[in-house]
mmCIF file of C-alpha atoms and ligand atoms in Angstrom:
data_model
loop_
_atom_site.group_PDB
_atom_site.id
_atom_site.type_symbol
_atom_site.label_atom_id
_atom_site.label_comp_id
_atom_site.label_asym_id
_atom_site.label_seq_id
_atom_site.Cartn_x
_atom_site.Cartn_y
_atom_site.Cartn_z
ATOM 1 C CA MET A 1191 0.000 0.000 0.000
ATOM 2 C CA SER A 1192 1.432 3.395 -0.907
ATOM 3 C CA LYS A 1193 1.967 6.435 1.220
ATOM 4 C CA VAL A 1194 -0.537 9.264 1.452
ATOM 5 C CA THR A 1195 0.184 12.828 2.579
ATOM 6 C CA ILE A 1196 -2.340 15.508 3.464
ATOM 7 C CA GLN A 1197 -1.790 19.142 4.306
ATOM 8 C CA ALA A 1198 -4.536 20.737 6.401
ATOM 9 C CA PRO A 1199 -4.924 24.342 7.563
ATOM 10 C CA ALA A 1200 -5.819 25.680 10.996
ATOM 11 C CA ASN A 1201 -8.712 28.105 11.109
ATOM 12 C CA ILE A 1202 -9.908 31.059 13.154
ATOM 13 C CA ALA A 1203 -13.517 31.066 14.287
ATOM 14 C CA PHE A 1204 -15.616 34.243 14.039
ATOM 15 C CA ILE A 1205 -18.479 32.507 15.881
ATOM 16 C CA LYS A 1206 -16.782 30.058 18.205
ATOM 17 C CA TYR A 1207 -17.713 26.812 19.789
ATOM 18 C CA TRP A 1208 -17.241 26.350 23.531
ATOM 19 C CA GLY A 1209 -19.222 23.657 25.299
ATOM 20 C CA ARG A 1210 -20.749 20.465 23.978
ATOM 21 C CA LEU A 1211 -24.228 19.061 23.629
ATOM 22 C CA ASP A 1212 -22.812 15.538 23.556
ATOM 23 C CA HIS A 1213 -19.348 14.618 24.835
ATOM 24 C CA LYS A 1214 -19.242 11.209 23.087
ATOM 25 C CA LEU A 1215 -20.221 12.408 19.618
ATOM 26 C CA PHE A 1216 -18.424 15.742 20.206
ATOM 27 C CA LEU A 1217 -21.498 17.768 19.140
ATOM 28 C CA PRO A 1218 -20.997 21.498 19.769
ATOM 29 C CA LEU A 1219 -23.652 23.520 21.609
ATOM 30 C CA ASN A 1220 -23.899 26.132 18.858
ATOM 31 C CA ASN A 1221 -23.384 26.626 15.136
ATOM 32 C CA ASN A 1222 -19.953 28.134 14.471
ATOM 33 C CA ILE A 1223 -18.147 29.729 11.516
ATOM 34 C CA SER A 1224 -14.498 30.314 10.606
ATOM 35 C CA MET A 1225 -11.861 31.314 8.067
ATOM 36 C CA THR A 1226 -9.097 28.844 7.143
ATOM 37 C CA LEU A 1227 -5.524 30.061 7.566
ATOM 38 C CA SER A 1228 -2.840 29.967 4.852
ATOM 39 C CA SER A 1229 0.282 29.974 7.051
ATOM 40 C CA CYS A 1230 -0.709 27.635 9.895
ATOM 41 C CA THR A 1231 -0.731 24.091 8.556
ATOM 42 C CA THR A 1232 -0.126 20.497 9.561
ATOM 43 C CA THR A 1233 1.360 18.015 7.093
ATOM 44 C CA THR A 1234 0.765 14.328 7.792
ATOM 45 C CA THR A 1235 1.970 11.201 5.969
ATOM 46 C CA ALA A 1236 0.614 7.690 6.589
ATOM 47 C CA GLU A 1237 1.430 4.208 5.314
ATOM 48 C CA LEU A 1238 0.073 0.799 6.324
ATOM 49 C CA ILE A 1239 2.756 -1.374 7.930
ATOM 50 C CA ASN A 1240 3.196 -4.989 9.015
ATOM 51 C CA GLY A 1241 3.312 -5.804 12.706
ATOM 52 C CA PRO A 1242 0.990 -5.495 15.658
ATOM 53 C CA SER A 1243 1.525 -1.816 16.651
ATOM 54 C CA ASN A 1244 0.805 1.565 15.159
ATOM 55 C CA MET A 1245 3.661 4.086 15.065
ATOM 56 C CA VAL A 1246 2.836 7.791 15.472
ATOM 57 C CA GLU A 1247 5.532 10.482 15.282
ATOM 58 C CA VAL A 1248 4.766 14.182 15.694
ATOM 59 C CA LYS A 1249 6.829 17.337 15.489
ATOM 60 C CA PHE A 1250 5.838 20.847 16.501
ATOM 61 C CA LEU A 1251 7.542 24.045 15.382
ATOM 62 C CA GLY A 1252 11.124 24.272 16.642
ATOM 63 C CA LYS A 1253 10.978 20.844 18.361
ATOM 64 C CA GLU A 1254 12.269 17.367 17.469
ATOM 65 C CA TYR A 1255 10.062 14.465 16.368
ATOM 66 C CA THR A 1256 8.639 12.492 19.287
ATOM 67 C CA GLN A 1257 7.056 9.075 19.083
ATOM 68 C CA LEU A 1258 3.678 8.980 20.857
ATOM 69 C CA THR A 1259 2.604 6.031 22.949
ATOM 70 C CA SER A 1260 -1.027 4.960 23.083
ATOM 71 C CA ASP A 1261 -1.114 5.231 26.885
ATOM 72 C CA SER A 1262 -0.395 8.984 27.001
ATOM 73 C CA ILE A 1263 -3.490 11.154 27.505
ATOM 74 C CA ASN A 1264 -2.507 13.578 24.738
ATOM 75 C CA ALA A 1265 -2.252 10.782 22.197
ATOM 76 C CA ARG A 1266 -5.458 9.023 23.180
ATOM 77 C CA ASN A 1267 -7.656 10.767 20.603
ATOM 78 C CA ILE A 1268 -5.126 10.020 17.848
ATOM 79 C CA PHE A 1269 -4.922 6.285 18.605
ATOM 80 C CA ASP A 1270 -8.711 6.113 19.081
ATOM 81 C CA GLN A 1271 -9.198 7.642 15.640
ATOM 82 C CA ILE A 1272 -6.831 5.079 14.098
ATOM 83 C CA THR A 1273 -8.796 2.243 15.738
ATOM 84 C CA ARG A 1274 -12.122 3.712 14.623
ATOM 85 C CA ILE A 1275 -11.157 4.141 10.985
ATOM 86 C CA LYS A 1276 -9.453 0.742 10.855
ATOM 87 C CA THR A 1277 -12.700 -0.809 12.174
ATOM 88 C CA LEU A 1278 -14.787 1.183 9.692
ATOM 89 C CA ALA A 1279 -12.580 -0.101 6.853
ATOM 90 C CA LYS A 1280 -12.624 -3.683 8.228
ATOM 91 C CA LEU A 1281 -8.883 -3.819 7.557
ATOM 92 C CA ASP A 1282 -6.764 -5.189 10.383
ATOM 93 C CA ARG A 1283 -3.464 -3.484 9.505
ATOM 94 C CA SER A 1284 -1.247 -1.197 11.576
ATOM 95 C CA VAL A 1285 -0.271 2.239 10.354
ATOM 96 C CA HIS A 1286 2.777 4.504 10.491
ATOM 97 C CA VAL A 1287 1.787 8.166 10.871
ATOM 98 C CA LYS A 1288 4.238 11.052 10.779
ATOM 99 C CA SER A 1289 3.049 14.608 11.277
ATOM 100 C CA GLU A 1290 4.523 18.079 11.519
ATOM 101 C CA ASN A 1291 3.140 21.536 12.296
ATOM 102 C CA ASN A 1292 4.591 24.799 10.988
ATOM 103 C CA PHE A 1293 3.286 26.884 13.941
ATOM 104 C CA PRO A 1294 3.386 26.679 17.761
ATOM 105 C CA ALA A 1295 1.019 24.037 19.127
ATOM 106 C CA ASP A 1296 -1.427 24.419 22.022
ATOM 107 C CA ALA A 1297 -1.208 28.194 22.033
ATOM 108 C CA GLY A 1298 -4.640 29.108 20.724
ATOM 109 C CA ILE A 1299 -3.908 28.711 17.018
ATOM 110 C CA ALA A 1300 -6.102 25.651 16.607
ATOM 111 C CA SER A 1301 -3.295 23.114 16.194
ATOM 112 C CA SER A 1302 -5.833 20.402 16.920
ATOM 113 C CA ALA A 1303 -7.891 21.672 13.968
ATOM 114 C CA SER A 1304 -5.196 21.213 11.340
ATOM 115 C CA GLY A 1305 -3.744 18.140 13.083
ATOM 116 C CA PHE A 1306 -6.972 16.150 13.321
ATOM 117 C CA ALA A 1307 -8.196 17.159 9.850
ATOM 118 C CA ALA A 1308 -4.886 15.975 8.326
ATOM 119 C CA LEU A 1309 -4.863 12.787 10.424
ATOM 120 C CA THR A 1310 -8.427 11.818 9.493
ATOM 121 C CA GLY A 1311 -7.771 12.547 5.806
ATOM 122 C CA VAL A 1312 -4.684 10.316 5.578
ATOM 123 C CA LEU A 1313 -6.348 7.529 7.557
ATOM 124 C CA LEU A 1314 -9.453 7.515 5.330
ATOM 125 C CA LEU A 1315 -7.241 7.306 2.231
ATOM 126 C CA VAL A 1316 -4.649 4.833 3.473
ATOM 127 C CA TYR A 1317 -7.387 2.480 4.733
ATOM 128 C CA GLY A 1318 -9.152 2.696 1.344
ATOM 129 C CA LEU A 1319 -12.197 4.731 2.434
ATOM 130 C CA HIS A 1320 -11.926 7.026 -0.599
ATOM 131 C CA ALA A 1321 -15.667 7.653 -0.904
ATOM 132 C CA LEU A 1322 -15.809 9.011 2.669
ATOM 133 C CA TYR A 1323 -12.830 11.297 1.957
ATOM 134 C CA GLU A 1324 -14.278 12.615 -1.338
ATOM 135 C CA ASP A 1325 -17.673 13.387 0.239
ATOM 136 C CA LYS A 1326 -16.584 16.424 2.241
ATOM 137 C CA LYS A 1327 -19.684 16.423 4.454
ATOM 138 C CA GLU A 1328 -18.913 12.845 5.468
ATOM 139 C CA PHE A 1329 -15.176 13.614 5.818
ATOM 140 C CA SER A 1330 -16.112 16.436 8.220
ATOM 141 C CA ARG A 1331 -18.291 14.079 10.328
ATOM 142 C CA GLN A 1332 -15.388 11.622 10.569
ATOM 143 C CA VAL A 1333 -13.087 14.460 11.683
ATOM 144 C CA ARG A 1334 -15.559 15.442 14.414
ATOM 145 C CA LEU A 1335 -15.269 11.999 15.984
ATOM 146 C CA CYS A 1336 -11.583 12.757 16.692
ATOM 147 C CA GLY A 1337 -12.731 15.082 19.442
ATOM 148 C CA SER A 1338 -11.845 18.441 17.901
ATOM 149 C CA GLY A 1339 -14.781 20.583 16.823
ATOM 150 C CA SER A 1340 -12.641 23.179 15.087
ATOM 151 C CA ALA A 1341 -10.952 20.433 13.004
ATOM 152 C CA VAL A 1342 -14.318 19.766 11.373
ATOM 153 C CA ARG A 1343 -14.105 23.190 9.692
ATOM 154 C CA SER A 1344 -10.568 22.585 8.351
ATOM 155 C CA VAL A 1345 -11.894 20.122 5.789
ATOM 156 C CA TYR A 1346 -12.926 23.070 3.584
ATOM 157 C CA GLY A 1347 -11.127 26.162 2.342
ATOM 158 C CA GLY A 1348 -12.213 29.771 2.700
ATOM 159 C CA PHE A 1349 -15.144 30.488 5.010
ATOM 160 C CA VAL A 1350 -16.744 27.499 6.679
ATOM 161 C CA GLU A 1351 -19.768 26.904 8.906
ATOM 162 C CA MET A 1352 -20.260 23.966 11.227
ATOM 163 C CA PHE A 1353 -23.769 22.915 12.144
ATOM 164 C CA ALA A 1354 -24.143 21.924 15.772
ATOM 165 C CA GLY A 1355 -26.894 19.429 14.927
ATOM 166 C CA HIS A 1356 -28.389 16.972 17.382
ATOM 167 C CA ASP A 1357 -26.830 13.685 16.243
ATOM 168 C CA HIS A 1358 -23.967 12.319 14.121
ATOM 169 C CA GLU A 1359 -25.810 12.877 10.814
ATOM 170 C CA SER A 1360 -26.841 16.468 11.458
ATOM 171 C CA SER A 1361 -23.519 17.803 12.783
ATOM 172 C CA TYR A 1362 -21.068 18.555 9.954
ATOM 173 C CA ALA A 1363 -19.280 21.384 8.143
ATOM 174 C CA ASN A 1364 -20.224 23.252 4.992
ATOM 175 C CA GLN A 1365 -18.371 25.810 2.849
ATOM 176 C CA VAL A 1366 -19.959 29.288 2.899
ATOM 177 C CA ALA A 1367 -17.514 30.823 0.404
ATOM 178 C CA ASP A 1368 -14.192 29.637 -1.014
ATOM 179 C CA GLU A 1369 -10.729 31.077 -0.363
ATOM 180 C CA HIS A 1370 -10.969 33.519 -3.312
ATOM 181 C CA HIS A 1371 -14.170 35.142 -2.037
ATOM 182 C CA TRP A 1372 -12.719 37.929 0.122
ATOM 183 C CA ASP A 1373 -9.186 39.188 0.786
ATOM 184 C CA LEU A 1374 -9.348 39.273 4.572
ATOM 185 C CA VAL A 1375 -6.174 38.835 6.599
ATOM 186 C CA ASP A 1376 -5.573 37.296 10.018
ATOM 187 C CA ILE A 1377 -2.361 38.551 11.626
ATOM 188 C CA VAL A 1378 -1.603 36.262 14.534
ATOM 189 C CA ALA A 1379 0.393 38.141 17.173
ATOM 190 C CA ILE A 1380 2.278 35.650 19.333
ATOM 191 C CA VAL A 1381 2.638 36.914 22.894
ATOM 192 C CA ASN A 1382 3.089 33.503 24.481
ATOM 193 C CA ALA A 1383 3.932 30.305 22.592
ATOM 194 C CA ASP A 1384 3.905 28.076 25.699
ATOM 195 C CA LYS A 1385 1.493 25.181 26.057
ATOM 196 C CA LYS A 1386 -1.812 26.400 27.510
ATOM 197 C CA LYS A 1387 -2.692 25.218 31.007
ATOM 198 C CA ILE A 1388 -6.265 24.096 30.328
ATOM 199 C CA SER A 1389 -6.760 22.252 27.039
ATOM 200 C CA SER A 1390 -9.868 22.999 25.000
ATOM 201 C CA SER A 1391 -11.050 19.394 25.545
ATOM 202 C CA GLU A 1392 -11.061 19.984 29.316
ATOM 203 C CA GLY A 1393 -12.571 23.425 28.764
ATOM 204 C CA HIS A 1394 -15.550 22.112 26.762
ATOM 205 C CA GLU A 1395 -16.466 19.881 29.693
ATOM 206 C CA LEU A 1396 -16.275 22.777 32.176
ATOM 207 C CA ALA A 1397 -18.277 25.274 30.079
ATOM 208 C CA GLU A 1398 -21.580 24.141 31.587
ATOM 209 C CA THR A 1399 -20.392 25.233 35.042
ATOM 210 C CA SER A 1400 -20.426 28.890 33.932
ATOM 211 C CA PRO A 1401 -23.553 30.859 34.899
ATOM 212 C CA LEU A 1402 -23.114 32.807 31.648
ATOM 213 C CA LEU A 1403 -23.239 29.834 29.267
ATOM 214 C CA THR A 1404 -26.981 29.850 28.539
ATOM 215 C CA ALA A 1405 -26.995 33.576 27.737
ATOM 216 C CA ARG A 1406 -23.972 33.116 25.472
ATOM 217 C CA ILE A 1407 -25.531 30.254 23.515
ATOM 218 C CA GLU A 1408 -28.709 32.311 22.959
ATOM 219 C CA HIS A 1409 -26.511 35.198 21.810
ATOM 220 C CA THR A 1410 -24.605 33.008 19.297
ATOM 221 C CA LYS A 1411 -27.965 31.987 17.786
ATOM 222 C CA LYS A 1412 -28.655 35.675 17.037
ATOM 223 C CA GLN A 1413 -25.112 36.451 15.917
ATOM 224 C CA PHE A 1414 -24.528 33.452 13.637
ATOM 225 C CA PRO A 1415 -26.752 34.663 10.746
ATOM 226 C CA ILE A 1416 -25.350 38.206 11.129
ATOM 227 C CA VAL A 1417 -21.776 36.928 10.755
ATOM 228 C CA ARG A 1418 -22.700 34.547 7.921
ATOM 229 C CA ASP A 1419 -24.451 37.340 5.964
ATOM 230 C CA ALA A 1420 -21.568 39.747 6.618
ATOM 231 C CA ILE A 1421 -19.182 37.189 5.054
ATOM 232 C CA VAL A 1422 -21.423 36.538 2.050
ATOM 233 C CA ASN A 1423 -21.956 40.310 1.512
ATOM 234 C CA LYS A 1424 -18.332 41.259 2.393
ATOM 235 C CA ASP A 1425 -19.515 43.722 5.055
ATOM 236 C CA PHE A 1426 -16.311 44.085 7.061
ATOM 237 C CA GLN A 1427 -17.487 46.452 9.793
ATOM 238 C CA THR A 1428 -20.487 44.257 10.685
ATOM 239 C CA LEU A 1429 -18.290 41.151 10.679
ATOM 240 C CA GLY A 1430 -15.569 42.816 12.745
ATOM 241 C CA GLU A 1431 -17.865 44.196 15.433
ATOM 242 C CA ALA A 1432 -19.603 40.827 15.744
ATOM 243 C CA LEU A 1433 -16.414 38.737 15.873
ATOM 244 C CA GLU A 1434 -14.805 40.909 18.545
ATOM 245 C CA LEU A 1435 -17.898 40.764 20.773
ATOM 246 C CA GLU A 1436 -18.139 37.014 20.162
ATOM 247 C CA SER A 1437 -14.568 36.383 21.328
ATOM 248 C CA THR A 1438 -15.161 38.388 24.510
ATOM 249 C CA SER A 1439 -18.407 36.514 25.136
ATOM 250 C CA MET A 1440 -16.613 33.131 24.893
ATOM 251 C CA HIS A 1441 -13.833 34.322 27.223
ATOM 252 C CA ALA A 1442 -16.444 35.558 29.737
ATOM 253 C CA VAL A 1443 -17.744 31.967 29.899
ATOM 254 C CA MET A 1444 -14.197 30.608 30.211
ATOM 255 C CA MET A 1445 -13.373 32.989 33.073
ATOM 256 C CA THR A 1446 -16.579 32.135 34.954
ATOM 257 C CA GLN A 1447 -16.222 28.353 34.695
ATOM 258 C CA ASN A 1448 -15.393 26.290 37.748
ATOM 259 C CA PRO A 1449 -12.401 26.115 37.894
ATOM 260 C CA PRO A 1450 -11.964 29.270 35.810
ATOM 261 C CA ALA A 1451 -9.808 29.421 32.703
ATOM 262 C CA PHE A 1452 -8.045 32.746 32.117
ATOM 263 C CA TYR A 1453 -6.392 32.465 28.716
ATOM 264 C CA TRP A 1454 -5.756 36.191 28.187
ATOM 265 C CA GLY A 1455 -2.530 37.698 29.497
ATOM 266 C CA PRO A 1456 -1.237 41.291 29.662
ATOM 267 C CA GLY A 1457 -0.115 41.042 26.017
ATOM 268 C CA SER A 1458 -3.622 40.050 24.906
ATOM 269 C CA ILE A 1459 -5.191 43.045 26.682
ATOM 270 C CA SER A 1460 -2.533 45.375 25.331
ATOM 271 C CA ILE A 1461 -3.315 44.281 21.737
ATOM 272 C CA MET A 1462 -7.083 44.622 22.265
ATOM 273 C CA ASN A 1463 -6.576 48.206 23.457
ATOM 274 C CA GLN A 1464 -4.115 49.023 20.670
ATOM 275 C CA ILE A 1465 -6.534 47.815 17.979
ATOM 276 C CA ARG A 1466 -9.485 49.672 19.534
ATOM 277 C CA GLU A 1467 -7.417 52.871 19.622
ATOM 278 C CA LEU A 1468 -6.407 52.353 15.980
ATOM 279 C CA ARG A 1469 -10.072 52.268 15.014
ATOM 280 C CA GLU A 1470 -10.995 55.262 17.139
ATOM 281 C CA GLN A 1471 -8.006 57.468 16.293
ATOM 282 C CA LYS A 1472 -7.137 56.505 12.707
ATOM 283 C CA GLY A 1473 -10.409 55.049 11.432
ATOM 284 C CA ILE A 1474 -8.599 51.864 10.363
ATOM 285 C CA LEU A 1475 -10.939 48.901 10.697
ATOM 286 C CA ALA A 1476 -9.306 45.947 12.468
ATOM 287 C CA TYR A 1477 -10.693 43.640 15.150
ATOM 288 C CA THR A 1478 -9.280 41.113 17.614
ATOM 289 C CA THR A 1479 -10.351 37.579 18.393
ATOM 290 C CA PHE A 1480 -8.804 34.951 20.689
ATOM 291 C CA ASP A 1481 -9.222 31.183 20.818
ATOM 292 C CA ALA A 1482 -8.270 29.223 23.937
ATOM 293 C CA GLY A 1483 -4.952 31.023 24.289
ATOM 294 C CA ALA A 1484 -3.286 34.388 24.858
ATOM 295 C CA ASN A 1485 -2.243 35.002 21.261
ATOM 296 C CA ALA A 1486 -4.258 37.588 19.353
ATOM 297 C CA HIS A 1487 -5.746 37.103 15.905
ATOM 298 C CA VAL A 1488 -6.080 40.561 14.371
ATOM 299 C CA ILE A 1489 -8.575 40.436 11.516
ATOM 300 C CA CYS A 1490 -8.275 43.187 8.911
ATOM 301 C CA GLN A 1491 -8.648 43.899 5.223
ATOM 302 C CA LYS A 1492 -5.608 43.209 3.040
ATOM 303 C CA LYS A 1493 -5.107 46.921 2.300
ATOM 304 C CA ASP A 1494 -4.452 47.561 6.024
ATOM 305 C CA ALA A 1495 -2.358 44.441 6.752
ATOM 306 C CA ALA A 1496 1.068 46.125 6.520
ATOM 307 C CA THR A 1497 -0.007 48.871 8.968
ATOM 308 C CA ILE A 1498 -1.308 46.279 11.448
ATOM 309 C CA GLU A 1499 1.788 44.076 11.174
ATOM 310 C CA HIS A 1500 4.005 47.086 11.783
ATOM 311 C CA LEU A 1501 1.922 48.080 14.803
ATOM 312 C CA MET A 1502 2.090 44.552 16.224
ATOM 313 C CA GLN A 1503 5.848 44.379 15.770
ATOM 314 C CA LYS A 1504 6.213 47.597 17.795
ATOM 315 C CA ASN A 1505 4.162 46.147 20.698
ATOM 316 C CA PRO A 1506 6.711 45.012 23.374
ATOM 317 C CA PHE A 1507 4.575 41.953 24.266
ATOM 318 C CA VAL A 1508 4.605 40.596 20.703
ATOM 319 C CA LYS A 1509 7.340 38.023 20.022
ATOM 320 C CA SER A 1510 6.434 37.341 16.380
ATOM 321 C CA THR A 1511 3.572 37.585 13.902
ATOM 322 C CA ILE A 1512 2.094 35.145 11.391
ATOM 323 C CA TYR A 1513 0.369 36.562 8.283
ATOM 324 C CA ASN A 1514 -2.604 34.519 7.036
ATOM 325 C CA GLU A 1515 -4.994 34.835 4.138
ATOM 326 C CA PRO A 1516 -7.986 32.550 3.497
ATOM 327 C CA ALA A 1517 -6.624 29.176 2.356
ATOM 328 C CA PRO A 1518 -7.736 25.951 0.691
ATOM 329 C CA GLY A 1519 -8.959 23.170 2.989
ATOM 330 C CA ALA A 1520 -7.342 19.788 3.676
ATOM 331 C CA HIS A 1521 -5.848 18.402 0.461
ATOM 332 C CA GLU A 1522 -3.411 15.746 -0.764
ATOM 333 C CA VAL A 1523 0.180 16.751 -1.515
ATOM 334 C CA SER A 1524 2.929 14.718 -3.181
ATOM 335 C CA ASN A 1525 5.831 15.432 -0.790
ATOM 336 C CA HIS A 1526 5.824 12.645 1.815
ATOM 337 C CA LEU A 1527 7.445 13.091 5.259
ATOM 338 C CA PHE A 1528 9.156 9.636 5.143
HETATM 339 O O1 LIG B 100 -11.381 22.237 18.359
HETATM 340 P P1 LIG B 100 -11.632 22.100 19.797
HETATM 341 O O2 LIG B 100 -12.658 21.042 20.061
HETATM 342 O O3 LIG B 100 -10.366 21.901 20.524
HETATM 343 O O4 LIG B 100 -12.288 23.448 20.322
HETATM 344 C C1 LIG B 100 -11.879 24.694 19.853
HETATM 345 C C2 LIG B 100 -12.484 25.774 20.582
HETATM 346 C C3 LIG B 100 -12.069 27.166 20.173
HETATM 347 O O5 LIG B 100 -10.914 27.159 19.377
HETATM 348 C C4 LIG B 100 -11.782 27.959 21.423
HETATM 349 C C5 LIG B 100 -13.201 27.853 19.430
HETATM 350 C C6 LIG B 100 -13.412 27.417 18.010
HETATM 351 O O6 LIG B 100 -14.586 27.244 17.640
HETATM 352 O O7 LIG B 100 -12.443 27.280 17.247
#
């Protein structure tokens, strides 16, 4: 059996998902919508091998390859996904998986999104489930079962919605507009590339302990069509105002969970203030959003990207920036990692 390699992008959600309706099927509590990112990708190669054990090697930016063992908590979802797809394919063969990220992991840049989308893609192909891979809706459902909701959206390029649904069939991703639709930019400002203390998997389970969760979910139901229409109609101010409020609403839930999760740091606050001042003083439209991490995603129009990057580089909290445009979704590439 030959090798297969998939490259999958991370994405940044404009309406985010925090909290689950079902922890086994990984159904989110609310519909969510994102833009895929051109410079934050995971590349994963897989090949079926002889022998009783799977071999999984992963490498994050600036680190060496490490071989994961199936008993480590971090690797559990990966090995479970291998077992699931192997069972689905009715093919009792082990697999060698090698994967590398070109951006810092676990720092609020959705490394699980690109990682699990790439993993599921190579597994479907290497185990011969081509029809499930080609049918993107089905591919996205298979990705969801990995345990990462954001990964579901990385199946497609451009602007992508994920339906919360109420069961396995009804919860999947759909492309709203492709990567050529709108020249938006996401400048990721890295203020802290360390591993976050509370993973999003743990966070989703704690969300229901926040007294603010119900109000937030009701709010996302109102905001989702506003954000979707703003993307379709390329209405940047409406999108920006909604995405900034949405990020703060999710972080309010995070901070009021039990135990609380404070992902923002001084650098995050400094960037939020800087971007608000830029709007107020210079009339330049840019907006901030944060996933489960301290690093800021500054969303702007391409014409303003150089100004924003320059501003970020002058901020003493910012260690580096990553420039992203809307990108294609998970796709096969010919350069294998082994
Ligand atoms: O992809 P997960 O299941 O690890 O959850 C991601 C949650 C956020 O990134 C915080 C929000 C989102 O919708 O991307």
